CSV table of C-alpha atoms and ligand atoms in Angstrom, one decimal:
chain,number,residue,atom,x,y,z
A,1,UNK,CA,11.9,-40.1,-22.5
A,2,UNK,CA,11.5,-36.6,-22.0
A,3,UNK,CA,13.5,-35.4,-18.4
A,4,UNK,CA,12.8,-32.3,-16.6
A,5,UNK,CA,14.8,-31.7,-13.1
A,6,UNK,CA,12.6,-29.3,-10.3
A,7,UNK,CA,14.6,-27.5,-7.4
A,8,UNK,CA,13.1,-25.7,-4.4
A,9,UNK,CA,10.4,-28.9,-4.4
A,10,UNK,CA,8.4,-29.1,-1.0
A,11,UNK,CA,6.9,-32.0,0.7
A,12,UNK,CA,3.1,-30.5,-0.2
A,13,UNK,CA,4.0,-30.2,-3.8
A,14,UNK,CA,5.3,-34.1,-4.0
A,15,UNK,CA,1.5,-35.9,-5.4
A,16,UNK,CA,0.8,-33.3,-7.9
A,17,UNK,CA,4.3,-33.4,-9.6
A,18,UNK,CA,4.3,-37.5,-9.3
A,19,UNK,CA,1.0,-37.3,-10.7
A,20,UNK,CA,1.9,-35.3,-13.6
A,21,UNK,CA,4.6,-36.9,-14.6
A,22,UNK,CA,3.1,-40.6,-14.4
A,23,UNK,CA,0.2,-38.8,-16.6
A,24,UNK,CA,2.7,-37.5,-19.2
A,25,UNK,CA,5.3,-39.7,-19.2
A,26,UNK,CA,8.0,-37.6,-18.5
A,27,UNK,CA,10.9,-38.5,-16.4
A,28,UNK,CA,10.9,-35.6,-13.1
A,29,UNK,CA,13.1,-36.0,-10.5
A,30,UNK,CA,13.2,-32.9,-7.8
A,31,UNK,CA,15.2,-31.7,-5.1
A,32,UNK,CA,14.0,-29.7,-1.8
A,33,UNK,CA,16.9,-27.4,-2.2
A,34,UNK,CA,17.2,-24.3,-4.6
A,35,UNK,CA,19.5,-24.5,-7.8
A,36,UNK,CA,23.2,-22.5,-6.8
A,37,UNK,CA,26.5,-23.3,-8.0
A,38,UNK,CA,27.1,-26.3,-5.7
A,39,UNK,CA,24.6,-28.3,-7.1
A,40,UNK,CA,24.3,-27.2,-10.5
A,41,UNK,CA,26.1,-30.0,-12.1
A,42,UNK,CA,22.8,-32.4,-10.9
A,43,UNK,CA,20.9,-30.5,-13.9
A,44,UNK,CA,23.8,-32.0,-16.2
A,45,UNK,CA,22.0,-34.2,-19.0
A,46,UNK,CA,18.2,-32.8,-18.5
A,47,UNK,CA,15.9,-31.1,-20.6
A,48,UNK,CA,14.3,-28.8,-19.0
A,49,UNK,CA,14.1,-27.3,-15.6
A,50,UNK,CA,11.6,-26.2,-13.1
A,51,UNK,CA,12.2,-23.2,-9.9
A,52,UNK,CA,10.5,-21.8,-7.6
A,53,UNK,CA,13.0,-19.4,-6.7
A,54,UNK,CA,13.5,-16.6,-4.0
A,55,UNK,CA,16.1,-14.1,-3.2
A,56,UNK,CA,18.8,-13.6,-5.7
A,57,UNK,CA,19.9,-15.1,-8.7
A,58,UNK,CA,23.7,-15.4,-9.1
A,59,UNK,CA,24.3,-14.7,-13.2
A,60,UNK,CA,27.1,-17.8,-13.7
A,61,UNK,CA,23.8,-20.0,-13.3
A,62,UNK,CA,22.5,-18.7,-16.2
A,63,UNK,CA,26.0,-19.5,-18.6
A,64,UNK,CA,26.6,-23.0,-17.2
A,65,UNK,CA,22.6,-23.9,-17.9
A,66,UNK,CA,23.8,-22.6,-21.0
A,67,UNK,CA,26.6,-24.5,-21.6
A,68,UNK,CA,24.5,-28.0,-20.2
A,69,UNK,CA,21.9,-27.2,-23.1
A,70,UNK,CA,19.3,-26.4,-21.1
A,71,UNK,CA,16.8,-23.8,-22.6
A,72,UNK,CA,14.4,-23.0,-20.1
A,73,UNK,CA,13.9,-22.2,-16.3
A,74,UNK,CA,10.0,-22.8,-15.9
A,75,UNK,CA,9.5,-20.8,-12.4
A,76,UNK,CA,6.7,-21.8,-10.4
A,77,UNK,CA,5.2,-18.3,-8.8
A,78,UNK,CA,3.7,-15.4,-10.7
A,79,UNK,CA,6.2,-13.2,-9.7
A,80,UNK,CA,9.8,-13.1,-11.7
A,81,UNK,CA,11.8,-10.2,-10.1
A,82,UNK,CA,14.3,-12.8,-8.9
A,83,UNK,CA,15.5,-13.2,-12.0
A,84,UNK,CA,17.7,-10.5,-14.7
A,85,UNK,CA,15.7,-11.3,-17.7
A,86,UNK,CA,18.2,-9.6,-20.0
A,87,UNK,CA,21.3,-11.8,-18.6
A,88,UNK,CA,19.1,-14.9,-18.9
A,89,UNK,CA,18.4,-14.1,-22.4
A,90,UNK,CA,21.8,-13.3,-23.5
A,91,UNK,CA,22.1,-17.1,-22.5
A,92,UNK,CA,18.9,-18.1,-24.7
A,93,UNK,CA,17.0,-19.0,-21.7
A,94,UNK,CA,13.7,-18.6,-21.6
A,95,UNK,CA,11.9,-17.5,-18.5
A,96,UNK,CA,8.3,-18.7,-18.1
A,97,UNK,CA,6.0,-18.0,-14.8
A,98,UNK,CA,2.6,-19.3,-13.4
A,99,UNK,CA,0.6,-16.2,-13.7
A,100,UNK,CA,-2.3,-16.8,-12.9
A,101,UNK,CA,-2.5,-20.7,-10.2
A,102,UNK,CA,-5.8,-19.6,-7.9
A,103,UNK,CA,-6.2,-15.7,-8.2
A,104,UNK,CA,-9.5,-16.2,-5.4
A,105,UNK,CA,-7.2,-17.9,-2.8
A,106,UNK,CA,-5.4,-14.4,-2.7
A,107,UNK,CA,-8.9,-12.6,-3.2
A,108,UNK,CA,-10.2,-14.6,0.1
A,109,UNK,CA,-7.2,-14.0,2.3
A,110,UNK,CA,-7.3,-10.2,1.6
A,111,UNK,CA,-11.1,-9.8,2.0
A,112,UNK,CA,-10.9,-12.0,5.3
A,113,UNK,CA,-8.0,-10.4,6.7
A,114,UNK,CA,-9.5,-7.2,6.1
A,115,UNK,CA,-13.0,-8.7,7.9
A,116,UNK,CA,-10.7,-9.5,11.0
A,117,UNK,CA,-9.7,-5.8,11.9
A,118,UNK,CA,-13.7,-4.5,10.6
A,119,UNK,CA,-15.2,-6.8,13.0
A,120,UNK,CA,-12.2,-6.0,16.1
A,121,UNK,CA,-11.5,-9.7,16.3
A,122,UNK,CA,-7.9,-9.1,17.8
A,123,UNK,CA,-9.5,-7.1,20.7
A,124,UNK,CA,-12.3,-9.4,21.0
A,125,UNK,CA,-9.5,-12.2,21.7
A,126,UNK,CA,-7.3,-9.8,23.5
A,127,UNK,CA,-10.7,-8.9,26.1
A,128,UNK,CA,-11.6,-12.8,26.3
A,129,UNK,CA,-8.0,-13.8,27.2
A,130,UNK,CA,-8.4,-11.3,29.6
A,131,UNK,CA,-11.6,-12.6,30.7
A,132,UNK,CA,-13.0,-9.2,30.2
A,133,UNK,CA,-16.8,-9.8,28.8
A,134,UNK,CA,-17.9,-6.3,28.9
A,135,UNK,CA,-19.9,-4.6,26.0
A,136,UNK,CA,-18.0,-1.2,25.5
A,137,UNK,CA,-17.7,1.0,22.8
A,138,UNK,CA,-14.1,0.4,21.5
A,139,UNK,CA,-15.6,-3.0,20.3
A,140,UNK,CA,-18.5,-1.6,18.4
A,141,UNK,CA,-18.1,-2.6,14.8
A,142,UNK,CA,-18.9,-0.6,11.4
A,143,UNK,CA,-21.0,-2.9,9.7
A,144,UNK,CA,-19.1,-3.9,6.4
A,145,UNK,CA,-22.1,-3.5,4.2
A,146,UNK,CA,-21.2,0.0,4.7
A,147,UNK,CA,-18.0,0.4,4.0
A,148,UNK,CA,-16.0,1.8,1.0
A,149,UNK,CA,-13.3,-0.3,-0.5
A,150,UNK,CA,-10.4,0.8,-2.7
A,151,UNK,CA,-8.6,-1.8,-4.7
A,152,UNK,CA,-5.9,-0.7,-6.0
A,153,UNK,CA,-5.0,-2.9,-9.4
A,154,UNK,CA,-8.5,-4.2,-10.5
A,155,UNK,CA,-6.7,-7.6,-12.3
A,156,UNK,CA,-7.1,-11.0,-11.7
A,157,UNK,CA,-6.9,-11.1,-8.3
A,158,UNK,CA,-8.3,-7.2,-7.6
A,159,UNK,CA,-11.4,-8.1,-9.7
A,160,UNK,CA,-12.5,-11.2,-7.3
A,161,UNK,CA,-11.8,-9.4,-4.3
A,162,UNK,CA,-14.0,-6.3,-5.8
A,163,UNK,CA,-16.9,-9.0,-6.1
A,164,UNK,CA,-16.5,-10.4,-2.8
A,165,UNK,CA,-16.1,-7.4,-1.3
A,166,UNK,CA,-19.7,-6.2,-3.6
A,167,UNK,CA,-21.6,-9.7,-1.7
A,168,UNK,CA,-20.9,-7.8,1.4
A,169,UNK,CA,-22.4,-4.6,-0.4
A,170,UNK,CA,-19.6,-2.8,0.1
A,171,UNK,CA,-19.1,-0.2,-2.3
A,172,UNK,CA,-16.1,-0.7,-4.1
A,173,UNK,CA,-14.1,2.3,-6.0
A,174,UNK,CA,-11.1,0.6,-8.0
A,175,UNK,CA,-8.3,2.3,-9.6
A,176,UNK,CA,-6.0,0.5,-12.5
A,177,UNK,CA,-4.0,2.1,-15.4
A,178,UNK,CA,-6.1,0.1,-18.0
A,179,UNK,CA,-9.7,0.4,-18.5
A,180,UNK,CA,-11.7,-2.1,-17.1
A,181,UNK,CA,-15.4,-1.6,-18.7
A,182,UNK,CA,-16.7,-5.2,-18.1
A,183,UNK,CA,-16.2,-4.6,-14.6
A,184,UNK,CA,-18.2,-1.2,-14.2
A,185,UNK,CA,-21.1,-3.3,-12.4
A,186,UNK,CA,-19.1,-3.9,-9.6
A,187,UNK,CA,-16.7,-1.1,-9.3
A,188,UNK,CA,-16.6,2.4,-9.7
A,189,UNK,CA,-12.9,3.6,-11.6
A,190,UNK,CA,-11.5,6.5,-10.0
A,191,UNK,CA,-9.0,8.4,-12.7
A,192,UNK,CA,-6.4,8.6,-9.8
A,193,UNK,CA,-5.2,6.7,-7.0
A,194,UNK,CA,-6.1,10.0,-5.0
A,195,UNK,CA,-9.8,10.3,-5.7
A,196,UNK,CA,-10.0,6.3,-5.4
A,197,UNK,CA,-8.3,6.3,-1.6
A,198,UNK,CA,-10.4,9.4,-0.9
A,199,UNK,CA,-13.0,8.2,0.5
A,200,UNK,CA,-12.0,4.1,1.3
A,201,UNK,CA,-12.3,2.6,4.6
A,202,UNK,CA,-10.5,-0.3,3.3
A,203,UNK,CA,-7.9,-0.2,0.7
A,204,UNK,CA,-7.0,-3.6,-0.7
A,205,UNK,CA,-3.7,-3.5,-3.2
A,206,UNK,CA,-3.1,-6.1,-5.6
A,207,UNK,CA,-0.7,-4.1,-8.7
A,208,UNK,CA,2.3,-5.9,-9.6
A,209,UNK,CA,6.0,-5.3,-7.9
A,210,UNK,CA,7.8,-2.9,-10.6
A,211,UNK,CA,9.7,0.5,-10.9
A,212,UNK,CA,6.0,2.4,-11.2
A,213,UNK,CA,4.9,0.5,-8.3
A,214,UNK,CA,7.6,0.9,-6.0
A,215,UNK,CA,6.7,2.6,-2.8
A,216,UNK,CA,3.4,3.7,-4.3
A,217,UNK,CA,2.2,3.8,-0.8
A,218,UNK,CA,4.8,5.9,0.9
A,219,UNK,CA,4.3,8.6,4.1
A,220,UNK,CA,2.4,11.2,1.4
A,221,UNK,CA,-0.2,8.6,0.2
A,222,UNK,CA,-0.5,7.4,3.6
A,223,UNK,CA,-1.6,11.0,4.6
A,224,UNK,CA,-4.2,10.8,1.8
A,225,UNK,CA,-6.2,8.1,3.8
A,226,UNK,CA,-9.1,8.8,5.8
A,227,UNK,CA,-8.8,8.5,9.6
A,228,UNK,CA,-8.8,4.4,10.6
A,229,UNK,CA,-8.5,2.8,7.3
A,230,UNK,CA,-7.5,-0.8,7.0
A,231,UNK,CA,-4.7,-1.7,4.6
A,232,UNK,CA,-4.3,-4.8,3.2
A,233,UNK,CA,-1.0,-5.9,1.5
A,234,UNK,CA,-1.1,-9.3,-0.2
A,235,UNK,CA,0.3,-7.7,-3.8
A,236,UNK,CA,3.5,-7.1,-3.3
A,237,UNK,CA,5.8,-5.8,-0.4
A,238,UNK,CA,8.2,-3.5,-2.4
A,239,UNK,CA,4.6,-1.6,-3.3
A,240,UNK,CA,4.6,-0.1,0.6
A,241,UNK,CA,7.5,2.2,2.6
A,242,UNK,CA,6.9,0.1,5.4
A,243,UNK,CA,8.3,3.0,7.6
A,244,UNK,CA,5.5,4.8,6.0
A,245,UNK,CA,3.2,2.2,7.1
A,246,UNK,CA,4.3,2.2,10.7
A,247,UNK,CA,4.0,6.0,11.2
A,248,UNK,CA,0.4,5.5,9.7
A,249,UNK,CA,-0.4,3.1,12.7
A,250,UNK,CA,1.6,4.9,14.8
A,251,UNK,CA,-0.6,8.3,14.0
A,252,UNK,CA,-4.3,6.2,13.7
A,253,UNK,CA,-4.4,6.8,9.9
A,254,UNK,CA,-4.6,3.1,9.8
A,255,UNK,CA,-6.5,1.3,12.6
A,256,UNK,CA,-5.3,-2.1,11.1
A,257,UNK,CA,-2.8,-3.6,8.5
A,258,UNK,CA,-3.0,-7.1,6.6
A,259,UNK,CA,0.5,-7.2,5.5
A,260,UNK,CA,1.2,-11.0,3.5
A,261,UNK,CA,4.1,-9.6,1.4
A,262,UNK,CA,6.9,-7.2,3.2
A,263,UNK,CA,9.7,-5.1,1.1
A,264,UNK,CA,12.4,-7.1,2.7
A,265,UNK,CA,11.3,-10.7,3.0
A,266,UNK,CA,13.3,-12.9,0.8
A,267,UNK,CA,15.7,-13.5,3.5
A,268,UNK,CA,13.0,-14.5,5.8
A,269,UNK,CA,10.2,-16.0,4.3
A,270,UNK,CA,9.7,-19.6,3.8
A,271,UNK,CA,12.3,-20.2,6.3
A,272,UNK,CA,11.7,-21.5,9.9
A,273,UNK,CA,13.1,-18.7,12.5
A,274,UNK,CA,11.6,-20.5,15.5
A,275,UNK,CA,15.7,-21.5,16.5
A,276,UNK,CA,17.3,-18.3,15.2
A,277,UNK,CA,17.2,-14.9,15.9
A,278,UNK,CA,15.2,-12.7,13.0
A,279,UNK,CA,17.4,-9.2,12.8
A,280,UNK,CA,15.2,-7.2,11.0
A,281,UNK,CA,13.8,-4.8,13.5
A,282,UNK,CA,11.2,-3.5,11.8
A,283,UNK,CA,9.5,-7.3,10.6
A,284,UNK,CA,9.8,-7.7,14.5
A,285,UNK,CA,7.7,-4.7,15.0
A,286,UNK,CA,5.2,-5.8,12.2
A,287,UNK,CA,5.0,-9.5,14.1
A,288,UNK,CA,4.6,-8.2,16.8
A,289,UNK,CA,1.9,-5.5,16.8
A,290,UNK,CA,-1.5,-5.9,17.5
A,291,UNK,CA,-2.9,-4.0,14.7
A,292,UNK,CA,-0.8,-5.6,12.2
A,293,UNK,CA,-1.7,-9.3,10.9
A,294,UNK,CA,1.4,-10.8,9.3
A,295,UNK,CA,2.0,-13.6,7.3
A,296,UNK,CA,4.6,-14.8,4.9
A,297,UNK,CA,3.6,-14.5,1.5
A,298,UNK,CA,0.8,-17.5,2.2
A,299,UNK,CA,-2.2,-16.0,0.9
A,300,UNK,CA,-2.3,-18.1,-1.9
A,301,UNK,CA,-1.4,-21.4,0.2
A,302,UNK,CA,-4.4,-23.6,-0.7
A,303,UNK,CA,-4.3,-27.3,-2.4
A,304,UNK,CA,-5.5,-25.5,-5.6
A,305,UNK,CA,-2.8,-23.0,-6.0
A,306,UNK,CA,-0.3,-26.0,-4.7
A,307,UNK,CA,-1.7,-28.2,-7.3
A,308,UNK,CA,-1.9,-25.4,-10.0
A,309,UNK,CA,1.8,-24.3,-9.3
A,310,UNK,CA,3.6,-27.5,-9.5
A,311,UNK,CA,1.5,-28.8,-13.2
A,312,UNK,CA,2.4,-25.0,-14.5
A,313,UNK,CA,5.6,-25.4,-13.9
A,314,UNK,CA,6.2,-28.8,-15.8
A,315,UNK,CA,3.7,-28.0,-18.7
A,316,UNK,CA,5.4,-24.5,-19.3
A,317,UNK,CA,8.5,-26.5,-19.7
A,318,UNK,CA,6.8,-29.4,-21.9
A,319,UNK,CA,5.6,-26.1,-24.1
A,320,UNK,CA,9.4,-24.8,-24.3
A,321,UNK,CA,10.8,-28.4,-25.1
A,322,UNK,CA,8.0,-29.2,-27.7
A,323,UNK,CA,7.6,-25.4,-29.0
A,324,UNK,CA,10.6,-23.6,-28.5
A,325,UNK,CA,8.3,-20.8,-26.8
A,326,UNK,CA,5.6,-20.3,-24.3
A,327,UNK,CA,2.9,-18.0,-23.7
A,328,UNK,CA,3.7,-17.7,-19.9
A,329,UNK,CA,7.3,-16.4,-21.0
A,330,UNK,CA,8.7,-13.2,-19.4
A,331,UNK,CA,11.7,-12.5,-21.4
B,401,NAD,P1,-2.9,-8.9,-12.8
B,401,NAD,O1,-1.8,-8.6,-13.8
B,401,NAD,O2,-4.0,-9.7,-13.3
B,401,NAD,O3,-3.5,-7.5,-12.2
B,401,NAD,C1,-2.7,-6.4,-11.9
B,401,NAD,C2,-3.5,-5.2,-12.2
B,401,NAD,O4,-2.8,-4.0,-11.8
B,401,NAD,C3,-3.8,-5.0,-13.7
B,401,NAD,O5,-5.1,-4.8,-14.0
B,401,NAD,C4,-2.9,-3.8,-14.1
B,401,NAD,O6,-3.4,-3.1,-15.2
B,401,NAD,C5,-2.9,-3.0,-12.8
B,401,NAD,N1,-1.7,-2.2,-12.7
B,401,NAD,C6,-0.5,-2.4,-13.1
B,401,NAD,N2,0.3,-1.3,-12.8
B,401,NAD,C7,-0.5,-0.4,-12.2
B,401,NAD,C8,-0.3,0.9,-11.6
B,401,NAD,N3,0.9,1.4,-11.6
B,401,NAD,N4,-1.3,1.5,-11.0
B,401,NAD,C9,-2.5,0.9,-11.0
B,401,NAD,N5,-2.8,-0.3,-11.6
B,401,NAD,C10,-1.8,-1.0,-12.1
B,401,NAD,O7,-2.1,-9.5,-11.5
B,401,NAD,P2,-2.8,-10.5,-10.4
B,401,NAD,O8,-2.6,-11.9,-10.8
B,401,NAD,O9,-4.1,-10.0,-10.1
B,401,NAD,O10,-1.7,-10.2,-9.2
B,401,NAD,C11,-1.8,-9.0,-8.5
B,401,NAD,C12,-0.7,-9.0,-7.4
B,401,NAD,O11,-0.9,-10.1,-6.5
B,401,NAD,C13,0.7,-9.1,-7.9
B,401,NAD,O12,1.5,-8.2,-7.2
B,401,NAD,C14,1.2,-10.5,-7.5
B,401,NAD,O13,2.6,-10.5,-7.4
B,401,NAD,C15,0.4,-10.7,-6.2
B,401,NAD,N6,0.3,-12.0,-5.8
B,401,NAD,C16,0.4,-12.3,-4.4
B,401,NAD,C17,0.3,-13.6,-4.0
B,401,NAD,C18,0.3,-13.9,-2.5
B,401,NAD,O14,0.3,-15.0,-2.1
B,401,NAD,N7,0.3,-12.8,-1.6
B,401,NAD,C19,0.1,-14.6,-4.9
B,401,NAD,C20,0.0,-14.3,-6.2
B,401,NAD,C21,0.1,-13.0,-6.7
């Protein structure tokens, strides 16, 4: 019987992988930790091998999977910047992801969080607490049927959120570095990110996390905005300066911030803080301002993405086992 050991395996993800495996007939046996070099020899005599890895990779994992024959590290996010795809492959290791496990969870979050600051629910709660009921102009809303929205990186993801977005009867300008035709009933291309953030009252960002992305939203395209934009970040958090971001709150650029993925979280997120004492002043300041919502990289935290996640993990490896490749492979 086929084996395949999973790391990093939480409680929520537990049904789905039992399912699977009863289902296949494969032999899985998991572990809540992550795979380092103290527990590497427990992947000793399996076939293949399932992640869902965060923060860094040290290399001698890649040349002891090696040397335990092991082929494949199936990891179970989208994202694989974790990994040195050239250092796994000099070990004949192949890298597969879950690209795509519920592109409209993220889609939802990013159109609802953006909802929250058009609509001034953190002052309506403030007021309330308060026990302030008075009507008063700073909680006149825009109604969203009126606004412009920017996404920025019409994929997957940027494409549902353009649709939602379009049921509102928003009007939605998109920018992306390949041409999207099909979608030129719902979204008008801009040739630059420029002319696309031009005119947005929201701008919604869902590119990838790589070297053209980096800091694509810095202090000068944060000048570009229009007065009292919202931002929503639920892409990836090495895409925003997020001193760049502050100083557009700070100056009323931006009226209100989604931020789900931050430049420096992989020390943070998934981790429970509640006992220790988070150092990073500027994720404090994020948490702790009003005109910020942040979350920790949970936008796409729904039973279908859980379920989607955990089966893509195991049947990229099945493919590697049974194939010697996979079409979800990164390197
Ligand atoms: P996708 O590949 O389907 O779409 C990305 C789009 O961005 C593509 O259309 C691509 O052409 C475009 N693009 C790439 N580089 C660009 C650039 N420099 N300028 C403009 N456009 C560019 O990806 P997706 O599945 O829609 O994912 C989008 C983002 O969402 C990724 O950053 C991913 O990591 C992130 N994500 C976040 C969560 C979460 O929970 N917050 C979960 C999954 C994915």
């Amino acid at each position: 019987m086929v084996s395949i050991k999973m790391f990093d395996v939480a409680p929520y993800e537990i049904d789905a992988i039992e399912n699977w495996a009863a289902e296949h007939q494969v032999k899985v046996d998991y572990e809540r930790e992550p795979l380092t070099l103290d527990n590497i020899e427990s992947v000793k005599g399996y076939d293949g091998l399932s992640l869902s890895h965060n923060g860094p990779f040290d290399h001698e994992i890649y040349r002891i999977l090696e040397s335990y024959g092991i082929k494949q590290i199936a990891q179970r996010s989208a994202g694989f910047d974790m990994y040195d795809l050239e250092a796994a492959k000099a070990h004949h290791l192949i890298i597969t992801t879950v690209p795509s496990y519920s592109p409209s969870s993220i889609a939802e979050y990013a159109v609802t969080g953006a909802l929250y600051f058009v609509r001034q629910f953190p002052l309506i709660k403030q007021r309330m607490t308060k026990h302030n009921f008075v009507w008063d102009a700073p909680l006149i809303s825009r109604p969203v049927k009126d606004l412009t929205v920017a996404i920025i990186g019409v994929g997957r993801i940027g494409s549902i959120s353009a649709q939602l977005f379009s049921n509102f009867g928003c009007k939605v300008v998109g920018y992306d570095i390949e041409p999207k035709p099909e979608l030129d009933d719902v979204v008008e291309f801009k040739a630059t990110l420029e002319e696309a953030i031009a005119e947005a009252d929201i701008v919604s960002l869902h590119v990838p996390g790589n070297k053209d992305t980096y800091h694509m939203f810095d202090e000068a395209t944060f000048k570009q905005l229009k007065e009292g934009v919202i931002f929503v970040n639920c892409a990836r958090g090495m895409v925003v300066e997020t001193q760049g971001l502050l100083d557009a709150l700070n100056s009323g650029k931006v009226s209100g911030a989604v931020i789900d993925t931050y430049e420096n979280e992989a020390q943070y997120f998934r981790r429970d803080f509640s006992n220790q004492t988070v150092e990073d002043d500027t994720l404090l300041e994020l948490i702790e301002r009003e005109d910020v919502l942040a979350s920790p990289h949970i936008a796409f935290f729904t039973h279908e993405a859980v379920k989607n996640l955990a089966e893509g993990g195991l049947n990229s490896t099945m493919e590697v086992l049974e194939t010697g490749d996979a079409q979800s492979r990164v390197n």
